[in-house]
Amino acid sequence: MELAIIETQDGLEAWRRGSPPSARLAFVPTMGALHAGHISLVESAKKHASHVMVSIFVNPTQFGPNEDFEKYPRTLEADLALLNEAGVSAVFVPPVSCIYPQGFATNISVGKLGSRWCGAARPGHFDGVATVVARLFGLVKPDVAVFGEKDFQQLAIIKRMALDLALGVEIIGAPIMREEDGLAMSSRNRYLVEKERAIAPAMHAILQQLSAQLSTLGEQADTQAIQAMLEAAKNDLFKAGFSKVDYLALVDAESLEPLESLKSPARLLAAAWLGTTRLIDNIEVM
Ligand code: AMP
């Protein structure tokens, strides 16, 4: 079936009317500039539903005033070709006026879960994300939605919001897709100049090593040992060539609160800069 391209709320409703009433819809929200990481979410979505809809919307409200909203990569033609090839049923490509019509006034506040880590470096970011995702859910009315573990804090926040607001959408997390050298795929990787691109995989390597060290120590890892390991890993990021480290933390994988001893489920989260590009990554700690 050919990929349906939908731009309006009416278009969504007409498309839904044309689908069999028994059809289950899985939804994959994106900001476009699609890569194999996004397509892996589509593959995961297919396992949960008969139809998959992807949205492409670069949401202005989740970018800070000095962030990259204007220069965020927009590659619609290539994105549509990839989605067609991936067997997606429909793509929703709304203009800003469809998502934020005149008079739009509601803003979801995600509270504590959104104030640490990326939220500390990007004030208001997760409120913007939660608000646009809630609005997209309202428009698209999916049964399930798939989000990448690449944005681990975002996934935790969306899961929490779907429960708290009883949105009736099942939230599914999908594993991080990586380049061969370990770099987590990201639309922003294309900002990296050659020298930065060569340094970038060090983030995954350092997280992998730290995760293995922590697992080996297990419950013997006390607060001091954990702090020392986190500091050493941060230094390794600087030594590798990262110019600034926003955070490198061991957290509870659900509450995202820092862990002072190793408890399951645990996750290492990191954000660091290469020149003007901010990279994030994370890894499970067994
Ligand atoms: P974005 O277009 O960057 O807003 O991402 C849209 C969705 O794709 C989010 O749920 C991301 O977590 C997910 N995603 C981005 N990069 C990857 C990746 N490398 N592996 C898996 N999922 C990803």
PDB file of C-alpha atoms and ligand atoms in Angstrom:
ATOM      1  CA  MET A   1       0.000   0.000   0.000  1.00  0.00           C
ATOM      2  CA  GLU A   2       1.207   3.434  -0.834  1.00  0.00           C
ATOM      3  CA  LEU A   3       2.304   5.760   1.946  1.00  0.00           C
ATOM      4  CA  ALA A   4      -0.470   8.251   2.790  1.00  0.00           C
ATOM      5  CA  ILE A   5       0.824  11.778   3.422  1.00  0.00           C
ATOM      6  CA  ILE A   6      -1.419  13.686   5.830  1.00  0.00           C
ATOM      7  CA  GLU A   7      -1.074  17.335   6.807  1.00  0.00           C
ATOM      8  CA  THR A   8      -4.257  18.252   8.665  1.00  0.00           C
ATOM      9  CA  GLN A   9      -6.609  17.128  11.442  1.00  0.00           C
ATOM     10  CA  ASP A  10      -9.334  16.564   8.810  1.00  0.00           C
ATOM     11  CA  GLY A  11      -6.882  14.479   6.815  1.00  0.00           C
ATOM     12  CA  LEU A  12      -6.188  12.329   9.884  1.00  0.00           C
ATOM     13  CA  GLU A  13      -9.882  11.808  10.487  1.00  0.00           C
ATOM     14  CA  ALA A  14     -10.546  10.896   6.864  1.00  0.00           C
ATOM     15  CA  TRP A  15      -7.640   8.427   6.919  1.00  0.00           C
ATOM     16  CA  ARG A  16      -8.938   6.818  10.102  1.00  0.00           C
ATOM     17  CA  ARG A  17     -12.431   6.501   8.613  1.00  0.00           C
ATOM     18  CA  GLY A  18     -10.857   4.637   5.696  1.00  0.00           C
ATOM     19  CA  SER A  19      -9.158   2.103   7.994  1.00  0.00           C
ATOM     20  CA  PRO A  20     -10.947  -1.049   9.139  1.00  0.00           C
ATOM     21  CA  PRO A  21     -12.520  -0.558  12.609  1.00  0.00           C
ATOM     22  CA  SER A  22     -10.482  -3.477  13.951  1.00  0.00           C
ATOM     23  CA  ALA A  23      -7.165  -1.924  12.815  1.00  0.00           C
ATOM     24  CA  ARG A  24      -4.626  -1.247  15.563  1.00  0.00           C
ATOM     25  CA  LEU A  25      -2.541   1.852  15.079  1.00  0.00           C
ATOM     26  CA  ALA A  26       1.067   2.215  16.256  1.00  0.00           C
ATOM     27  CA  PHE A  27       2.529   5.704  16.246  1.00  0.00           C
ATOM     28  CA  VAL A  28       6.164   6.830  15.970  1.00  0.00           C
ATOM     29  CA  PRO A  29       6.654  10.576  16.571  1.00  0.00           C
ATOM     30  CA  THR A  30       9.867  12.036  15.098  1.00  0.00           C
ATOM     31  CA  MET A  31      11.429  15.335  14.101  1.00  0.00           C
ATOM     32  CA  GLY A  32      12.494  13.942  10.717  1.00  0.00           C
ATOM     33  CA  ALA A  33      16.042  13.747   9.319  1.00  0.00           C
ATOM     34  CA  LEU A  34      15.352  10.054   9.591  1.00  0.00           C
ATOM     35  CA  HIS A  35      18.036   7.391  10.015  1.00  0.00           C
ATOM     36  CA  ALA A  36      18.157   3.677  10.797  1.00  0.00           C
ATOM     37  CA  GLY A  37      17.378   4.407  14.475  1.00  0.00           C
ATOM     38  CA  HIS A  38      13.973   5.817  13.490  1.00  0.00           C
ATOM     39  CA  ILE A  39      13.351   2.904  11.121  1.00  0.00           C
ATOM     40  CA  SER A  40      14.059   0.457  13.961  1.00  0.00           C
ATOM     41  CA  LEU A  41      11.185   2.117  15.850  1.00  0.00           C
ATOM     42  CA  VAL A  42       8.960   1.520  12.811  1.00  0.00           C
ATOM     43  CA  GLU A  43       9.976  -2.154  12.797  1.00  0.00           C
ATOM     44  CA  SER A  44       9.150  -2.408  16.491  1.00  0.00           C
ATOM     45  CA  ALA A  45       5.821  -0.590  15.891  1.00  0.00           C
ATOM     46  CA  LYS A  46       4.865  -3.107  13.189  1.00  0.00           C
ATOM     47  CA  LYS A  47       5.042  -5.884  15.765  1.00  0.00           C
ATOM     48  CA  HIS A  48       2.362  -4.185  17.862  1.00  0.00           C
ATOM     49  CA  ALA A  49      -0.190  -3.083  15.296  1.00  0.00           C
ATOM     50  CA  SER A  50      -1.601  -3.582  11.833  1.00  0.00           C
ATOM     51  CA  HIS A  51      -0.906   0.030  10.802  1.00  0.00           C
ATOM     52  CA  VAL A  52       2.026   2.328  11.559  1.00  0.00           C
ATOM     53  CA  MET A  53       1.878   6.111  11.406  1.00  0.00           C
ATOM     54  CA  VAL A  54       5.031   8.253  11.703  1.00  0.00           C
ATOM     55  CA  SER A  55       4.870  11.970  12.389  1.00  0.00           C
ATOM     56  CA  ILE A  56       7.504  14.455  11.296  1.00  0.00           C
ATOM     57  CA  PHE A  57       7.303  17.714  13.197  1.00  0.00           C
ATOM     58  CA  VAL A  58      10.194  19.880  14.367  1.00  0.00           C
ATOM     59  CA  ASN A  59       8.523  21.158  17.503  1.00  0.00           C
ATOM     60  CA  PRO A  60       9.513  24.793  18.152  1.00  0.00           C
ATOM     61  CA  THR A  61       8.480  24.709  21.834  1.00  0.00           C
ATOM     62  CA  GLN A  62      11.065  22.129  22.842  1.00  0.00           C
ATOM     63  CA  PHE A  63      13.992  24.220  21.613  1.00  0.00           C
ATOM     64  CA  GLY A  64      15.571  26.876  23.842  1.00  0.00           C
ATOM     65  CA  PRO A  65      16.207  30.386  22.456  1.00  0.00           C
ATOM     66  CA  ASN A  66      19.874  29.602  21.701  1.00  0.00           C
ATOM     67  CA  GLU A  67      19.306  26.093  20.404  1.00  0.00           C
ATOM     68  CA  ASP A  68      19.305  24.705  16.878  1.00  0.00           C
ATOM     69  CA  PHE A  69      15.613  24.996  15.865  1.00  0.00           C
ATOM     70  CA  GLU A  70      16.388  27.023  12.740  1.00  0.00           C
ATOM     71  CA  LYS A  71      19.253  24.850  11.577  1.00  0.00           C
ATOM     72  CA  TYR A  72      17.751  21.478  12.632  1.00  0.00           C
ATOM     73  CA  PRO A  73      18.130  19.231   9.536  1.00  0.00           C
ATOM     74  CA  ARG A  74      15.001  19.001   7.381  1.00  0.00           C
ATOM     75  CA  THR A  75      15.168  16.235   4.750  1.00  0.00           C
ATOM     76  CA  LEU A  76      11.517  15.546   3.894  1.00  0.00           C
ATOM     77  CA  GLU A  77      11.981  13.940   0.459  1.00  0.00           C
ATOM     78  CA  ALA A  78      14.554  11.437   1.755  1.00  0.00           C
ATOM     79  CA  ASP A  79      12.417  10.805   4.875  1.00  0.00           C
ATOM     80  CA  LEU A  80       9.341   9.972   2.779  1.00  0.00           C
ATOM     81  CA  ALA A  81      11.367   7.556   0.628  1.00  0.00           C
ATOM     82  CA  LEU A  82      12.683   5.775   3.745  1.00  0.00           C
ATOM     83  CA  LEU A  83       9.191   5.511   5.284  1.00  0.00           C
ATOM     84  CA  ASN A  84       7.728   4.201   2.020  1.00  0.00           C
ATOM     85  CA  GLU A  85      10.426   1.550   1.864  1.00  0.00           C
ATOM     86  CA  ALA A  86       9.842   0.639   5.521  1.00  0.00           C
ATOM     87  CA  GLY A  87       6.178  -0.137   4.819  1.00  0.00           C
ATOM     88  CA  VAL A  88       4.712   2.667   6.937  1.00  0.00           C
ATOM     89  CA  SER A  89       0.967   3.198   6.316  1.00  0.00           C
ATOM     90  CA  ALA A  90       0.840   6.957   6.800  1.00  0.00           C
ATOM     91  CA  VAL A  91       3.017   9.929   7.630  1.00  0.00           C
ATOM     92  CA  PHE A  92       1.647  12.961   9.438  1.00  0.00           C
ATOM     93  CA  VAL A  93       3.515  16.142   8.477  1.00  0.00           C
ATOM     94  CA  PRO A  94       1.574  18.963  10.120  1.00  0.00           C
ATOM     95  CA  PRO A  95       2.320  22.668   9.809  1.00  0.00           C
ATOM     96  CA  VAL A  96       2.880  24.536  13.098  1.00  0.00           C
ATOM     97  CA  SER A  97      -0.672  25.967  12.842  1.00  0.00           C
ATOM     98  CA  CYS A  98      -2.166  22.445  13.047  1.00  0.00           C
ATOM     99  CA  ILE A  99      -0.272  21.592  16.228  1.00  0.00           C
ATOM    100  CA  TYR A 100      -0.560  25.042  17.830  1.00  0.00           C
ATOM    101  CA  PRO A 101      -3.731  26.632  16.427  1.00  0.00           C
ATOM    102  CA  GLN A 102      -4.628  30.186  17.360  1.00  0.00           C
ATOM    103  CA  GLY A 103      -5.501  30.374  21.050  1.00  0.00           C
ATOM    104  CA  PHE A 104      -3.501  27.294  22.054  1.00  0.00           C
ATOM    105  CA  ALA A 105      -2.751  27.838  25.743  1.00  0.00           C
ATOM    106  CA  THR A 106      -2.045  24.573  27.565  1.00  0.00           C
ATOM    107  CA  ASN A 107       1.416  23.513  28.673  1.00  0.00           C
ATOM    108  CA  ILE A 108       2.070  20.209  30.399  1.00  0.00           C
ATOM    109  CA  SER A 109       4.461  20.456  33.317  1.00  0.00           C
ATOM    110  CA  VAL A 110       6.359  17.209  33.840  1.00  0.00           C
ATOM    111  CA  GLY A 111       7.772  18.199  37.244  1.00  0.00           C
ATOM    112  CA  LYS A 112      10.770  16.586  38.860  1.00  0.00           C
ATOM    113  CA  LEU A 113      11.340  13.904  36.229  1.00  0.00           C
ATOM    114  CA  GLY A 114      12.034  16.660  33.729  1.00  0.00           C
ATOM    115  CA  SER A 115      14.148  18.953  35.863  1.00  0.00           C
ATOM    116  CA  ARG A 116      17.346  16.900  36.125  1.00  0.00           C
ATOM    117  CA  TRP A 117      19.881  15.818  33.483  1.00  0.00           C
ATOM    118  CA  CYS A 118      18.827  17.113  30.062  1.00  0.00           C
ATOM    119  CA  GLY A 119      16.102  19.151  31.754  1.00  0.00           C
ATOM    120  CA  ALA A 120      18.696  21.051  33.822  1.00  0.00           C
ATOM    121  CA  ALA A 121      20.687  21.908  30.698  1.00  0.00           C
ATOM    122  CA  ARG A 122      17.559  22.634  28.622  1.00  0.00           C
ATOM    123  CA  PRO A 123      14.952  24.381  30.819  1.00  0.00           C
ATOM    124  CA  GLY A 124      11.387  23.846  29.571  1.00  0.00           C
ATOM    125  CA  HIS A 125      12.494  21.243  27.032  1.00  0.00           C
ATOM    126  CA  PHE A 126      10.544  18.327  28.473  1.00  0.00           C
ATOM    127  CA  ASP A 127       7.407  20.389  29.092  1.00  0.00           C
ATOM    128  CA  GLY A 128       7.555  21.188  25.370  1.00  0.00           C
ATOM    129  CA  VAL A 129       8.068  17.526  24.497  1.00  0.00           C
ATOM    130  CA  ALA A 130       5.244  16.310  26.768  1.00  0.00           C
ATOM    131  CA  THR A 131       2.832  18.938  25.442  1.00  0.00           C
ATOM    132  CA  VAL A 132       3.476  18.165  21.782  1.00  0.00           C
ATOM    133  CA  VAL A 133       3.319  14.401  22.366  1.00  0.00           C
ATOM    134  CA  ALA A 134       0.012  14.726  24.246  1.00  0.00           C
ATOM    135  CA  ARG A 135      -1.400  16.858  21.415  1.00  0.00           C
ATOM    136  CA  LEU A 136      -0.131  14.405  18.782  1.00  0.00           C
ATOM    137  CA  PHE A 137      -1.716  11.524  20.721  1.00  0.00           C
ATOM    138  CA  GLY A 138      -4.998  13.450  20.788  1.00  0.00           C
ATOM    139  CA  LEU A 139      -4.885  14.034  17.042  1.00  0.00           C
ATOM    140  CA  VAL A 140      -3.583  10.633  15.934  1.00  0.00           C
ATOM    141  CA  LYS A 141      -5.388   8.521  18.579  1.00  0.00           C
ATOM    142  CA  PRO A 142      -2.932   5.615  18.463  1.00  0.00           C
ATOM    143  CA  ASP A 143      -3.235   2.375  20.427  1.00  0.00           C
ATOM    144  CA  VAL A 144       0.520   2.204  21.041  1.00  0.00           C
ATOM    145  CA  ALA A 145       3.442   4.561  20.544  1.00  0.00           C
ATOM    146  CA  VAL A 146       7.115   3.689  20.216  1.00  0.00           C
ATOM    147  CA  PHE A 147       9.953   5.845  21.560  1.00  0.00           C
ATOM    148  CA  GLY A 148      13.704   5.204  21.495  1.00  0.00           C
ATOM    149  CA  GLU A 149      15.802   4.462  24.567  1.00  0.00           C
ATOM    150  CA  LYS A 150      18.311   6.813  22.927  1.00  0.00           C
ATOM    151  CA  ASP A 151      16.360   9.624  24.624  1.00  0.00           C
ATOM    152  CA  PHE A 152      16.060   7.732  27.871  1.00  0.00           C
ATOM    153  CA  GLN A 153      14.749  10.603  29.991  1.00  0.00           C
ATOM    154  CA  GLN A 154      12.166  11.462  27.331  1.00  0.00           C
ATOM    155  CA  LEU A 155      10.965   7.831  27.294  1.00  0.00           C
ATOM    156  CA  ALA A 156      10.627   7.791  31.107  1.00  0.00           C
ATOM    157  CA  ILE A 157       8.693  11.095  31.025  1.00  0.00           C
ATOM    158  CA  ILE A 158       6.304   9.959  28.272  1.00  0.00           C
ATOM    159  CA  LYS A 159       5.634   6.667  30.101  1.00  0.00           C
ATOM    160  CA  ARG A 160       4.876   8.629  33.279  1.00  0.00           C
ATOM    161  CA  MET A 161       2.642  11.130  31.452  1.00  0.00           C
ATOM    162  CA  ALA A 162       0.673   8.381  29.671  1.00  0.00           C
ATOM    163  CA  LEU A 163      -0.018   6.770  33.067  1.00  0.00           C
ATOM    164  CA  ASP A 164      -0.679   9.990  34.980  1.00  0.00           C
ATOM    165  CA  LEU A 165      -3.065  11.436  32.404  1.00  0.00           C
ATOM    166  CA  ALA A 166      -4.601   8.022  31.557  1.00  0.00           C
ATOM    167  CA  LEU A 167      -3.985   8.740  27.890  1.00  0.00           C
ATOM    168  CA  GLY A 168      -4.879   5.186  26.897  1.00  0.00           C
ATOM    169  CA  VAL A 169      -1.759   4.826  24.745  1.00  0.00           C
ATOM    170  CA  GLU A 170       0.641   1.973  25.486  1.00  0.00           C
ATOM    171  CA  ILE A 171       4.222   3.280  25.457  1.00  0.00           C
ATOM    172  CA  ILE A 172       6.931   1.010  24.119  1.00  0.00           C
ATOM    173  CA  GLY A 173      10.676   1.611  24.415  1.00  0.00           C
ATOM    174  CA  ALA A 174      13.014   0.461  21.636  1.00  0.00           C
ATOM    175  CA  PRO A 175      16.782  -0.148  21.949  1.00  0.00           C
ATOM    176  CA  ILE A 176      19.427   2.313  20.756  1.00  0.00           C
ATOM    177  CA  MET A 177      20.671   1.815  17.203  1.00  0.00           C
ATOM    178  CA  ARG A 178      24.371   2.519  16.764  1.00  0.00           C
ATOM    179  CA  GLU A 179      26.855   3.120  13.984  1.00  0.00           C
ATOM    180  CA  GLU A 180      29.456   0.357  13.553  1.00  0.00           C
ATOM    181  CA  ASP A 181      31.891   2.205  15.790  1.00  0.00           C
ATOM    182  CA  GLY A 182      29.342   2.434  18.608  1.00  0.00           C
ATOM    183  CA  LEU A 183      28.147   6.034  18.151  1.00  0.00           C
ATOM    184  CA  ALA A 184      24.415   6.237  18.879  1.00  0.00           C
ATOM    185  CA  MET A 185      22.625   7.266  15.668  1.00  0.00           C
ATOM    186  CA  SER A 186      21.216  10.785  15.851  1.00  0.00           C
ATOM    187  CA  SER A 187      19.927  13.384  13.408  1.00  0.00           C
ATOM    188  CA  ARG A 188      22.418  15.782  15.036  1.00  0.00           C
ATOM    189  CA  ASN A 189      25.449  13.592  14.187  1.00  0.00           C
ATOM    190  CA  ARG A 190      25.498  15.300  10.804  1.00  0.00           C
ATOM    191  CA  TYR A 191      26.631  18.500  12.559  1.00  0.00           C
ATOM    192  CA  LEU A 192      29.921  16.813  13.545  1.00  0.00           C
ATOM    193  CA  VAL A 193      33.012  17.787  11.558  1.00  0.00           C
ATOM    194  CA  GLU A 194      35.428  14.978  10.682  1.00  0.00           C
ATOM    195  CA  LYS A 195      37.625  15.424  13.757  1.00  0.00           C
ATOM    196  CA  GLU A 196      34.605  15.480  16.100  1.00  0.00           C
ATOM    197  CA  ARG A 197      33.052  12.466  14.386  1.00  0.00           C
ATOM    198  CA  ALA A 198      36.246  10.531  15.109  1.00  0.00           C
ATOM    199  CA  ILE A 199      36.025  11.407  18.823  1.00  0.00           C
ATOM    200  CA  ALA A 200      32.253  10.830  19.195  1.00  0.00           C
ATOM    201  CA  PRO A 201      32.261   6.989  19.605  1.00  0.00           C
ATOM    202  CA  ALA A 202      34.390   7.410  22.752  1.00  0.00           C
ATOM    203  CA  MET A 203      31.208   8.293  24.651  1.00  0.00           C
ATOM    204  CA  HIS A 204      29.729   4.819  24.133  1.00  0.00           C
ATOM    205  CA  ALA A 205      33.079   3.114  24.781  1.00  0.00           C
ATOM    206  CA  ILE A 206      33.488   4.993  28.086  1.00  0.00           C
ATOM    207  CA  LEU A 207      29.921   4.209  29.178  1.00  0.00           C
ATOM    208  CA  GLN A 208      30.384   0.554  28.236  1.00  0.00           C
ATOM    209  CA  GLN A 209      33.564   0.308  30.268  1.00  0.00           C
ATOM    210  CA  LEU A 210      32.004   2.048  33.263  1.00  0.00           C
ATOM    211  CA  SER A 211      28.919  -0.159  33.098  1.00  0.00           C
ATOM    212  CA  ALA A 212      31.116  -3.274  33.079  1.00  0.00           C
ATOM    213  CA  GLN A 213      33.175  -1.983  36.038  1.00  0.00           C
ATOM    214  CA  LEU A 214      30.028  -1.242  38.036  1.00  0.00           C
ATOM    215  CA  SER A 215      28.524  -4.648  37.240  1.00  0.00           C
ATOM    216  CA  THR A 216      31.718  -6.356  38.370  1.00  0.00           C
ATOM    217  CA  LEU A 217      31.671  -4.532  41.699  1.00  0.00           C
ATOM    218  CA  GLY A 218      27.929  -5.102  42.084  1.00  0.00           C
ATOM    219  CA  GLU A 219      26.568  -4.409  45.550  1.00  0.00           C
ATOM    220  CA  GLN A 220      30.106  -3.842  46.825  1.00  0.00           C
ATOM    221  CA  ALA A 221      30.130  -0.535  44.952  1.00  0.00           C
ATOM    222  CA  ASP A 222      29.604   2.038  47.724  1.00  0.00           C
ATOM    223  CA  THR A 223      28.819   5.735  47.270  1.00  0.00           C
ATOM    224  CA  GLN A 224      32.478   6.745  47.282  1.00  0.00           C
ATOM    225  CA  ALA A 225      33.516   4.077  44.798  1.00  0.00           C
ATOM    226  CA  ILE A 226      30.640   5.038  42.473  1.00  0.00           C
ATOM    227  CA  GLN A 227      31.525   8.751  42.703  1.00  0.00           C
ATOM    228  CA  ALA A 228      35.188   7.993  41.979  1.00  0.00           C
ATOM    229  CA  MET A 229      34.276   5.870  38.949  1.00  0.00           C
ATOM    230  CA  LEU A 230      31.921   8.543  37.596  1.00  0.00           C
ATOM    231  CA  GLU A 231      34.632  11.213  38.018  1.00  0.00           C
ATOM    232  CA  ALA A 232      37.216   9.027  36.281  1.00  0.00           C
ATOM    233  CA  ALA A 233      34.830   8.380  33.377  1.00  0.00           C
ATOM    234  CA  LYS A 234      34.086  12.114  33.102  1.00  0.00           C
ATOM    235  CA  ASN A 235      37.839  12.741  32.874  1.00  0.00           C
ATOM    236  CA  ASP A 236      38.059  10.084  30.187  1.00  0.00           C
ATOM    237  CA  LEU A 237      35.465  12.035  28.174  1.00  0.00           C
ATOM    238  CA  PHE A 238      37.596  15.187  28.427  1.00  0.00           C
ATOM    239  CA  LYS A 239      40.741  13.224  27.561  1.00  0.00           C
ATOM    240  CA  ALA A 240      38.991  11.799  24.503  1.00  0.00           C
ATOM    241  CA  GLY A 241      38.324  15.366  23.313  1.00  0.00           C
ATOM    242  CA  PHE A 242      34.834  16.311  24.579  1.00  0.00           C
ATOM    243  CA  SER A 243      34.820  20.011  25.394  1.00  0.00           C
ATOM    244  CA  LYS A 244      32.122  20.032  28.105  1.00  0.00           C
ATOM    245  CA  VAL A 245      30.275  17.362  30.062  1.00  0.00           C
ATOM    246  CA  ASP A 246      26.733  18.339  31.078  1.00  0.00           C
ATOM    247  CA  TYR A 247      26.318  15.184  33.187  1.00  0.00           C
ATOM    248  CA  LEU A 248      27.423  11.607  33.594  1.00  0.00           C
ATOM    249  CA  ALA A 249      25.256   9.876  36.179  1.00  0.00           C
ATOM    250  CA  LEU A 250      24.214   6.527  37.566  1.00  0.00           C
ATOM    251  CA  VAL A 251      20.437   6.593  38.028  1.00  0.00           C
ATOM    252  CA  ASP A 252      17.428   4.481  38.889  1.00  0.00           C
ATOM    253  CA  ALA A 253      16.063   3.557  35.436  1.00  0.00           C
ATOM    254  CA  GLU A 254      12.470   4.504  36.371  1.00  0.00           C
ATOM    255  CA  SER A 255      12.644   7.511  38.692  1.00  0.00           C
ATOM    256  CA  LEU A 256      15.924   8.747  37.112  1.00  0.00           C
ATOM    257  CA  GLU A 257      17.065   9.734  40.633  1.00  0.00           C
ATOM    258  CA  PRO A 258      20.820   9.351  41.211  1.00  0.00           C
ATOM    259  CA  LEU A 259      21.838   6.031  42.780  1.00  0.00           C
ATOM    260  CA  GLU A 260      24.329   5.941  45.627  1.00  0.00           C
ATOM    261  CA  SER A 261      24.574   2.164  45.497  1.00  0.00           C
ATOM    262  CA  LEU A 262      23.949  -0.269  42.701  1.00  0.00           C
ATOM    263  CA  LYS A 263      20.294  -1.303  42.520  1.00  0.00           C
ATOM    264  CA  SER A 264      18.413  -2.809  39.617  1.00  0.00           C
ATOM    265  CA  PRO A 265      17.195  -1.387  37.265  1.00  0.00           C
ATOM    266  CA  ALA A 266      20.114   1.006  36.914  1.00  0.00           C
ATOM    267  CA  ARG A 267      21.198   3.129  33.960  1.00  0.00           C
ATOM    268  CA  LEU A 268      24.151   5.344  33.137  1.00  0.00           C
ATOM    269  CA  LEU A 269      23.146   8.602  31.439  1.00  0.00           C
ATOM    270  CA  ALA A 270      25.528  11.042  29.759  1.00  0.00           C
ATOM    271  CA  ALA A 271      25.472  14.310  27.814  1.00  0.00           C
ATOM    272  CA  ALA A 272      28.614  16.002  26.523  1.00  0.00           C
ATOM    273  CA  TRP A 273      29.648  18.502  23.895  1.00  0.00           C
ATOM    274  CA  LEU A 274      31.902  18.237  20.874  1.00  0.00           C
ATOM    275  CA  GLY A 275      32.347  21.837  19.771  1.00  0.00           C
ATOM    276  CA  THR A 276      28.829  23.194  19.237  1.00  0.00           C
ATOM    277  CA  THR A 277      27.157  19.766  19.108  1.00  0.00           C
ATOM    278  CA  ARG A 278      25.656  18.166  22.193  1.00  0.00           C
ATOM    279  CA  LEU A 279      25.594  14.369  22.216  1.00  0.00           C
ATOM    280  CA  ILE A 280      23.622  12.148  24.587  1.00  0.00           C
ATOM    281  CA  ASP A 281      23.883   8.438  25.244  1.00  0.00           C
ATOM    282  CA  ASN A 282      23.014   5.892  27.925  1.00  0.00           C
ATOM    283  CA  ILE A 283      23.540   2.273  28.827  1.00  0.00           C
ATOM    284  CA  GLU A 284      22.013  -0.352  31.079  1.00  0.00           C
ATOM    285  CA  VAL A 285      23.943  -1.457  34.151  1.00  0.00           C
ATOM    286  CA  MET A 286      23.244  -5.113  34.857  1.00  0.00           C
TER     287      MET A 286
HETATM  288  P1  AMP B   1      13.954  12.534  17.063  1.00  0.00           P
HETATM  289  O1  AMP B   1      13.581  12.581  15.618  1.00  0.00           O
HETATM  290  O2  AMP B   1      15.415  12.695  17.305  1.00  0.00           O
HETATM  291  O3  AMP B   1      13.079  13.411  17.911  1.00  0.00           O
HETATM  292  O4  AMP B   1      13.647  11.059  17.524  1.00  0.00           O
HETATM  293  C1  AMP B   1      12.406  10.448  17.285  1.00  0.00           C
HETATM  294  C2  AMP B   1      12.394   9.122  17.997  1.00  0.00           C
HETATM  295  O5  AMP B   1      13.450   8.301  17.500  1.00  0.00           O
HETATM  296  C3  AMP B   1      12.610   9.232  19.508  1.00  0.00           C
HETATM  297  O6  AMP B   1      11.762   8.305  20.171  1.00  0.00           O
HETATM  298  C4  AMP B   1      14.057   8.864  19.657  1.00  0.00           C
HETATM  299  O7  AMP B   1      14.380   8.340  20.931  1.00  0.00           O
HETATM  300  C5  AMP B   1      14.209   7.810  18.588  1.00  0.00           C
HETATM  301  N1  AMP B   1      15.609   7.643  18.212  1.00  0.00           N
HETATM  302  C6  AMP B   1      16.477   8.606  17.818  1.00  0.00           C
HETATM  303  N2  AMP B   1      17.697   8.081  17.616  1.00  0.00           N
HETATM  304  C7  AMP B   1      17.596   6.753  17.880  1.00  0.00           C
HETATM  305  C8  AMP B   1      18.533   5.669  17.879  1.00  0.00           C
HETATM  306  N3  AMP B   1      19.809   5.842  17.562  1.00  0.00           N
HETATM  307  N4  AMP B   1      18.089   4.443  18.217  1.00  0.00           N
HETATM  308  C9  AMP B   1      16.777   4.257  18.565  1.00  0.00           C
HETATM  309  N5  AMP B   1      15.856   5.237  18.589  1.00  0.00           N
HETATM  310  C10 AMP B   1      16.266   6.471  18.263  1.00  0.00           C
END
